[in-house]
Coordinates of C-alpha atoms in Angstrom, one line a residue:
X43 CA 18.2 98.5 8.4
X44 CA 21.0 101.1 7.6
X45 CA 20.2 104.8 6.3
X46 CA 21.4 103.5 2.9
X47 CA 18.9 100.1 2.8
X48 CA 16.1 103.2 3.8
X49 CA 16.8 105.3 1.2
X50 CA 17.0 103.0 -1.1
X51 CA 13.5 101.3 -0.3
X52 CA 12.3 105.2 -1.4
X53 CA 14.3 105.9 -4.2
X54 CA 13.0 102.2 -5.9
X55 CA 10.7 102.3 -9.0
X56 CA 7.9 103.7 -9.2
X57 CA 9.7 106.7 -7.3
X58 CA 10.4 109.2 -10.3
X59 CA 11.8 112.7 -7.9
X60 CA 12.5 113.3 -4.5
X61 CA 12.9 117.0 -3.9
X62 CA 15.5 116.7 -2.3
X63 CA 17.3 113.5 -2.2
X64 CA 19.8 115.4 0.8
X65 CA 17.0 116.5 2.6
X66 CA 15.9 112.8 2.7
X67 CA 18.9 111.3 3.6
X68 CA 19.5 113.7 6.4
X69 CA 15.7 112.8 7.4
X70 CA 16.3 108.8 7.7
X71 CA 19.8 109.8 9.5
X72 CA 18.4 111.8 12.1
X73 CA 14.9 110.7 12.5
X74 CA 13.8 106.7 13.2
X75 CA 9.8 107.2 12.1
X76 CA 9.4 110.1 10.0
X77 CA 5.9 110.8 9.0
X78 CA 4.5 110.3 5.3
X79 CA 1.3 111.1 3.9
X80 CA -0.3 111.0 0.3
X81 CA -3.6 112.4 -0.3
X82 CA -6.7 110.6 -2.4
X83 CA -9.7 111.7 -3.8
X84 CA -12.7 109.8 -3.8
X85 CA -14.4 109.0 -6.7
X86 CA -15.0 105.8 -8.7
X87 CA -13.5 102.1 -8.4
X88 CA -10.2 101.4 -7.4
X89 CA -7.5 100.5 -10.1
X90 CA -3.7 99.6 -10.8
X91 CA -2.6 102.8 -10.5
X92 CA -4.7 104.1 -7.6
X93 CA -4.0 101.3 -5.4
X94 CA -1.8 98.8 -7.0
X95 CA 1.1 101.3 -8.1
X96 CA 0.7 103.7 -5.6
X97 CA 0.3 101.0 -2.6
X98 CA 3.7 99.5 -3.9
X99 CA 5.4 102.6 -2.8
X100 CA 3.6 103.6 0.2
X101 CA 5.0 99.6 1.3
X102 CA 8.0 100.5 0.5
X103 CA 8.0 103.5 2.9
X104 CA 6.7 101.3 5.0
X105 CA 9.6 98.2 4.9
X106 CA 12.1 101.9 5.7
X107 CA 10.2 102.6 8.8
X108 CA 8.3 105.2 8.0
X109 CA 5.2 105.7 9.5
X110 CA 2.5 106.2 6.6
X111 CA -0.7 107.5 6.1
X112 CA -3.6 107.7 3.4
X113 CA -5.3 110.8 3.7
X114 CA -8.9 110.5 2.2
X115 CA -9.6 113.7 0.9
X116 CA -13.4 113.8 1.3
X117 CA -13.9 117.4 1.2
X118 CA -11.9 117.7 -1.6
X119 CA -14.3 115.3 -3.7
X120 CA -16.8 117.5 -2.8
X121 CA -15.4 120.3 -4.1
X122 CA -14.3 118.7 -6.8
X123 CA -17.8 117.2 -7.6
X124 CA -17.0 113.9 -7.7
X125 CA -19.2 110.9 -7.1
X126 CA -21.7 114.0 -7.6
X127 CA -21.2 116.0 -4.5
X128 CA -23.5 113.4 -2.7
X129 CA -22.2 112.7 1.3
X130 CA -23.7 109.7 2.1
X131 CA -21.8 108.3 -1.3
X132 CA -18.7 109.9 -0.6
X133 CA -18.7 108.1 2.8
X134 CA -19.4 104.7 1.6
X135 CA -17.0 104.8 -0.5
X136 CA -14.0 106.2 1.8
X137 CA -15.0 103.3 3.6
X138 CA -14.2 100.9 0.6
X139 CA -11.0 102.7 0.0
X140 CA -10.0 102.4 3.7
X141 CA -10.7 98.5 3.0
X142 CA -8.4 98.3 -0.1
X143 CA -5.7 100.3 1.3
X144 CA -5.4 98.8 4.5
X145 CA -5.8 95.3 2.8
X146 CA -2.8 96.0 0.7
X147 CA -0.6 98.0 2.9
X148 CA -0.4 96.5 6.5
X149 CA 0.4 98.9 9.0
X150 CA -0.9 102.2 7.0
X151 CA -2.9 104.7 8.9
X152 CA -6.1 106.2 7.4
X153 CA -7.3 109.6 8.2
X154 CA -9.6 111.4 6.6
X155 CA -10.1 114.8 5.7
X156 CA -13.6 115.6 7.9
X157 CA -11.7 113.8 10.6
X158 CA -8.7 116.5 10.5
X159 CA -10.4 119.3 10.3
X160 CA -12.3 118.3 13.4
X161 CA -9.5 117.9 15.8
X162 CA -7.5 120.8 14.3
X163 CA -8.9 124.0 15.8
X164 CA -5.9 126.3 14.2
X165 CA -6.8 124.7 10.6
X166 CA -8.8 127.4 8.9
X167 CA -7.2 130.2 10.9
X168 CA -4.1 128.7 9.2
X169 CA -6.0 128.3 6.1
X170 CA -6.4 131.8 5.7
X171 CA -2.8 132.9 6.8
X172 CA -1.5 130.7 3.6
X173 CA -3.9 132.0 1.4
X174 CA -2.2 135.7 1.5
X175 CA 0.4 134.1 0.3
X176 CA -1.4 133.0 -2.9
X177 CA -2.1 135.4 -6.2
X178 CA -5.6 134.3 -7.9
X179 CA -3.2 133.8 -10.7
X180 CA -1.6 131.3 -9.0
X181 CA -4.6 129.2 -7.4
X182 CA -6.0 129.1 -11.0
X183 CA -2.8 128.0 -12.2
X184 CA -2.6 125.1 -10.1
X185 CA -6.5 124.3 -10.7
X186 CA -4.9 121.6 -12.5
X187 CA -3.9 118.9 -9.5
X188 CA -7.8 118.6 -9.9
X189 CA -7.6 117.5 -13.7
X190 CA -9.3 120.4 -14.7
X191 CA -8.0 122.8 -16.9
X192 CA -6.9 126.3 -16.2
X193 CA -10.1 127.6 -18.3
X194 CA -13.0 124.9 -17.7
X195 CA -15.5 127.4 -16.0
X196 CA -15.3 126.8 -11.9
X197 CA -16.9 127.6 -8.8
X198 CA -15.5 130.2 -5.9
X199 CA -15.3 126.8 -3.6
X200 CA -13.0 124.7 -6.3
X201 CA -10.3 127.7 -6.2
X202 CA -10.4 126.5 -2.0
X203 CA -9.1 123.4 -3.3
X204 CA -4.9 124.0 -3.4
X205 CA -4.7 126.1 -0.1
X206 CA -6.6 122.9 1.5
X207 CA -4.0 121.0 0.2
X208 CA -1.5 122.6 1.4
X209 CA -2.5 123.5 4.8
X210 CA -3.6 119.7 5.3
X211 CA 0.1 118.9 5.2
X212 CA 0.6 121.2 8.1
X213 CA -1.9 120.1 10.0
X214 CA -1.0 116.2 9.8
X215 CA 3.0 117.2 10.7
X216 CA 4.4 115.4 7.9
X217 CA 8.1 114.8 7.3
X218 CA 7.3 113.2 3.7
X219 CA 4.6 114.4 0.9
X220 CA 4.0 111.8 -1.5
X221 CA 1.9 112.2 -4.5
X222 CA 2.0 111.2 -8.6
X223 CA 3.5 113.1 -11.0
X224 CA 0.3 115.0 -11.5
X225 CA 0.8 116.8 -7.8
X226 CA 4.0 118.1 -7.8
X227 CA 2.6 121.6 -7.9
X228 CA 1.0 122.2 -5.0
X229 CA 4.1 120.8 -3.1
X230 CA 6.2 123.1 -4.8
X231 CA 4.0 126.0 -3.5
X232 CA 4.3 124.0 -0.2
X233 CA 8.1 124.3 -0.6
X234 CA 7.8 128.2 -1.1
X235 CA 5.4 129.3 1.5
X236 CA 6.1 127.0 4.1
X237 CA 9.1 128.6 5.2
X238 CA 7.7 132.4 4.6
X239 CA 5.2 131.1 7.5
X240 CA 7.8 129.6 9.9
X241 CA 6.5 126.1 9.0
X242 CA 8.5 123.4 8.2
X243 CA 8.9 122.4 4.6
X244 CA 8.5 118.5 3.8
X245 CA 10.1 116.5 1.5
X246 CA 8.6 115.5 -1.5
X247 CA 8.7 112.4 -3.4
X248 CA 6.4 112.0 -6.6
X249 CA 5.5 108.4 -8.4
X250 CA 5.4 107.6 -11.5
X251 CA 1.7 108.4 -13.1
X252 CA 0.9 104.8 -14.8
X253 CA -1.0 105.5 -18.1
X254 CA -4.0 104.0 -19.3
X255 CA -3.8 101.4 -22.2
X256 CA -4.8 103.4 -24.8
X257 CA -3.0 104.9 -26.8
X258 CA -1.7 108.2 -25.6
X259 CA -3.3 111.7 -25.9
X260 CA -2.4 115.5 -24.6
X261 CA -5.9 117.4 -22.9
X262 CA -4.2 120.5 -22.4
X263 CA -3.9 119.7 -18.8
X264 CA -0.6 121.8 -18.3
X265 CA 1.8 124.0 -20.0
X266 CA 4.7 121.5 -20.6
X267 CA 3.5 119.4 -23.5
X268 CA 4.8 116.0 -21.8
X269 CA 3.4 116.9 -18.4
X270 CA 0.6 117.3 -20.6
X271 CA 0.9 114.2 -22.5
X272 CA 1.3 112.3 -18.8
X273 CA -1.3 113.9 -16.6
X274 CA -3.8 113.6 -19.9
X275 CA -3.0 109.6 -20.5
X276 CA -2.9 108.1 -16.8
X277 CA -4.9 105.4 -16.0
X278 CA -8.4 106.5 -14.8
X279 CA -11.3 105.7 -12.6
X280 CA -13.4 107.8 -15.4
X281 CA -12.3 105.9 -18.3
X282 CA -12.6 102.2 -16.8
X283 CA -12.2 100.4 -20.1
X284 CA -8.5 101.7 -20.6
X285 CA -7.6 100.9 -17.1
X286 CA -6.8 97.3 -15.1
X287 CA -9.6 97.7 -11.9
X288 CA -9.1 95.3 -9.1
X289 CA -12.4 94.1 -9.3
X290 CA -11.6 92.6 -12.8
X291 CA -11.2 89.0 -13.0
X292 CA -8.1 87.1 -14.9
X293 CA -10.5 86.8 -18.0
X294 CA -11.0 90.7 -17.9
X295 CA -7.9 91.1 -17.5
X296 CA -6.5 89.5 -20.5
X297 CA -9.0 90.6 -22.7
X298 CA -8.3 94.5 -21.6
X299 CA -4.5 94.0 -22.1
X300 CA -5.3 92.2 -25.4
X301 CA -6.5 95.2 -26.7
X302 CA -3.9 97.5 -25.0
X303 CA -2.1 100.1 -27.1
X304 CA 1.7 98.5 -28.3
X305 CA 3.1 99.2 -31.3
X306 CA 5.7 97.0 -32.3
X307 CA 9.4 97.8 -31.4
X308 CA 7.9 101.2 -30.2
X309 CA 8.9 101.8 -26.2
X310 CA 7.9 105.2 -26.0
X311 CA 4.0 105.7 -24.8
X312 CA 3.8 102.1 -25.0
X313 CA 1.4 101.2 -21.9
X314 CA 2.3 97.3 -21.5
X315 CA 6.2 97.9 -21.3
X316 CA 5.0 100.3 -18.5
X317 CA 3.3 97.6 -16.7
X318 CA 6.2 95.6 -17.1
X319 CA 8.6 97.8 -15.6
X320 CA 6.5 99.6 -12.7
X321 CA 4.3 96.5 -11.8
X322 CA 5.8 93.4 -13.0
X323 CA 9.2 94.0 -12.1
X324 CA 8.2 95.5 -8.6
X325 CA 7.1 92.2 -7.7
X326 CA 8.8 89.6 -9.3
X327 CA 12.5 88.6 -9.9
X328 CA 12.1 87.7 -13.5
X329 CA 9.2 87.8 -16.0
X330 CA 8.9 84.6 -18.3
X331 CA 7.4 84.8 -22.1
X332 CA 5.8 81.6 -22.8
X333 CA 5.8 80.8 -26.8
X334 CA 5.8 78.1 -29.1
X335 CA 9.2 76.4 -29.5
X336 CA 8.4 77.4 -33.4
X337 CA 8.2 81.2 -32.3
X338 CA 11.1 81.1 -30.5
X339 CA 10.3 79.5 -27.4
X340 CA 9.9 80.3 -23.8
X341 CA 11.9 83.3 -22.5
X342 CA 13.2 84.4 -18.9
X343 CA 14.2 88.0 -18.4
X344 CA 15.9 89.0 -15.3
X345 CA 15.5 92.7 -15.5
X346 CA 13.0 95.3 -17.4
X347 CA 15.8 96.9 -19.3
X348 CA 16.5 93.6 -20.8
X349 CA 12.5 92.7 -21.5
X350 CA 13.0 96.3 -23.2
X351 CA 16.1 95.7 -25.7
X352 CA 14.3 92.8 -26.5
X353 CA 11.6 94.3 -28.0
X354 CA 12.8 97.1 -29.5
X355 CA 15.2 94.8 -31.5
X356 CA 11.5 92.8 -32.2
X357 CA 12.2 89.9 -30.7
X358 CA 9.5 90.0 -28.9
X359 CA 6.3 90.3 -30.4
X360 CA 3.5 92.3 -28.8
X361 CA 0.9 89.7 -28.4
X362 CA 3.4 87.5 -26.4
X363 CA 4.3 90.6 -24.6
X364 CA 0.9 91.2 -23.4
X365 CA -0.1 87.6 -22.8
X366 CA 2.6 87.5 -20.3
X367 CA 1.9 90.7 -19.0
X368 CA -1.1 89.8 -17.9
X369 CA -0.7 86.6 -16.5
X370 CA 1.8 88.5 -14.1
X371 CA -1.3 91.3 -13.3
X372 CA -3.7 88.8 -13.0
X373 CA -1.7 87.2 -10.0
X374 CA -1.0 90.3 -8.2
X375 CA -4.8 91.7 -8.7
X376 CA -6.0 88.2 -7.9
X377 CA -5.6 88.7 -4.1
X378 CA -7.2 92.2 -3.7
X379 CA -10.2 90.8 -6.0
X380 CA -10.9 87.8 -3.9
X381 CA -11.0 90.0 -0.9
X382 CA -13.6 92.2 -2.5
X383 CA -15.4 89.8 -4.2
X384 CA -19.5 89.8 -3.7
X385 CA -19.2 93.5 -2.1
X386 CA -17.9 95.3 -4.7
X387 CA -18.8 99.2 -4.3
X388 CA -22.2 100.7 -5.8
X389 CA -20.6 104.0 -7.6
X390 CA -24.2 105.1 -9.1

């Protein structure tokens, strides 16, 4: 595979920014493994974003030879108070995680965080030296990686949370940060201090965040009002009714994208034509709308941009839209729910 085929595999959909793109091309030129990691919390049950979506791309920096790893950030949900602070939880269900992720991307490495931070003996030594480089200003600022806003009352431990981050990346060597949307931040501060520590700076390549299917709404998660309205509406493990879980069956499924927000002729915050796009189409060559021959009939389309035009113009109505939508989820959830089947996790 040439440095072009590479790239390519990394710059696909969901990949919305690479920072920088010449930085990455000069990366795959001169380096045959480079080393990729995106971090995880742990919290609830795994869903088509949190695996799905973001295990498409972590295969596709896999088929470019990259060496990849999922870092389960276990102290982080700790400090972050999910699955309420409790250990023995949080390691039960890094274990689960480890399952799903290694189920769906063959070949990825899982580390995680209490793991690190045992073999690293510079960590917190190095912990400290990036923290000088931090205002409080700053740290509160970028409180909101943890979907928290700036001023939800905290705890002195949760304002450890983006120096962790950031020093974890030094201490795994990476090449390659890889994240949502949602934490572009921290590896921008990455980007900044790195080099004032004589550390080297990684590249950075954010997904797309898929949204939940309800309709969209704006939290005051961040500053810019459609960072906002993105971080605010992704698809979450806290709000399982507007998300696609890969524990659901085909009949859950279809009754969850039945109910999915989709205005007709509307594209813009329009949750189904995102699963189209970012899921559908990341898997499959065409998508097919089966309809009455009095409705129209069946329809192929070869291309999202086409499935798009389509109904914007309403030809297509939503129902049918979402019908076929998640017929196409339904078979590539089927897999990961048959594998899970019978030992689904215990989250309370």
């Amino acid at each position: 595979m040439d440095v072009q085929e590479r790239l390519d595999l990394v710059l696909r959909d969901p990949t919305e920014e690479v920072i920088t793109r010449a930085e990455l091309e000069e990366l795959l030129r001169t380096k045959s493994r480079p080393r990729h990691y995106i971090g995880l919390e742990i919290s609830g049950a795994l869903h088509l974003g949190s695996l799905i979506l973001t295990g498409f791309k972590i295969n596709d920096f896999i088929k470019a030879g990259i060496d990849c790893t999922v870092f389960l950030a276990d102290w982080h949900t700790y400090i972050n108070d999910k699955l309420g602070g409790d250990w023995d939880k949080i390691r039960e269900i890094s274990g689960y995680y480890a399952d799903a992720f290694r189920f769906f991307c063959p070949g990825v490495n899982i580390v995680t965080g209490s793991e690190l931070y045992e073999k690293t003996p510079d960590y917190w030594e190095n912990f400290v030296r990036f923290s000088k480089h931090m205002t409080l200003a700053r740290t509160v600022r970028s409180l909101t990686i943890m979907g928290r806003k700036e001023t939800e009352g905290m705890d002195l431990g949760q304002l450890l949370y983006p120096p962790m981050q950031s020093v974890d990346i030094k201490a795994l060597d990476l090449d390659i940060v890889h994240s949502g949307m949602d934490q572009r931040k921290i590896h921008m501060l990455v980007r900044e201090v790195f080099p004032k520590m004589g550390w080297k700076p990684p590249v950075c390549v954010h997904h797309h965040l898929l949204p939940g299917l309800a309709e969209p709404v704006k939290l005051g998660l961040d500053e810019n009002a459609d960072e906002d309205a993105r971080i605010s509406s992704k698809m979450s493990k806290s709000k399982p009714a507007s998300g696609v879980l890969i524990h659901d069956d085909e009949k859950a499924i279809r009754e969850k994208i039945s109910k999915a927000f989709c205005p007709v002729g509307e594209k813009e915050g329009n949750p189904v034509l995102e699963l189209v796009r970012h899921v559908v189409f990341h898997e499959f060559s065409e998508f097919v709308i089966e309809r009455p021959v009095k409705y129209g009939g069946n329809v192929t389309y070869a291309s999202y941009s086409e499935v798009e035009q389509d109904f914007v113009a309403k030809k297509i109505h939503p129902m049918d839209l979402k019908n076929a939508t998640a017929t196409y989820v339904n078979k590539i959830i089927e897999p990961v729910y048959r594998h899970f089947k019978g030992r689904e996790p215990r989250l309370s």
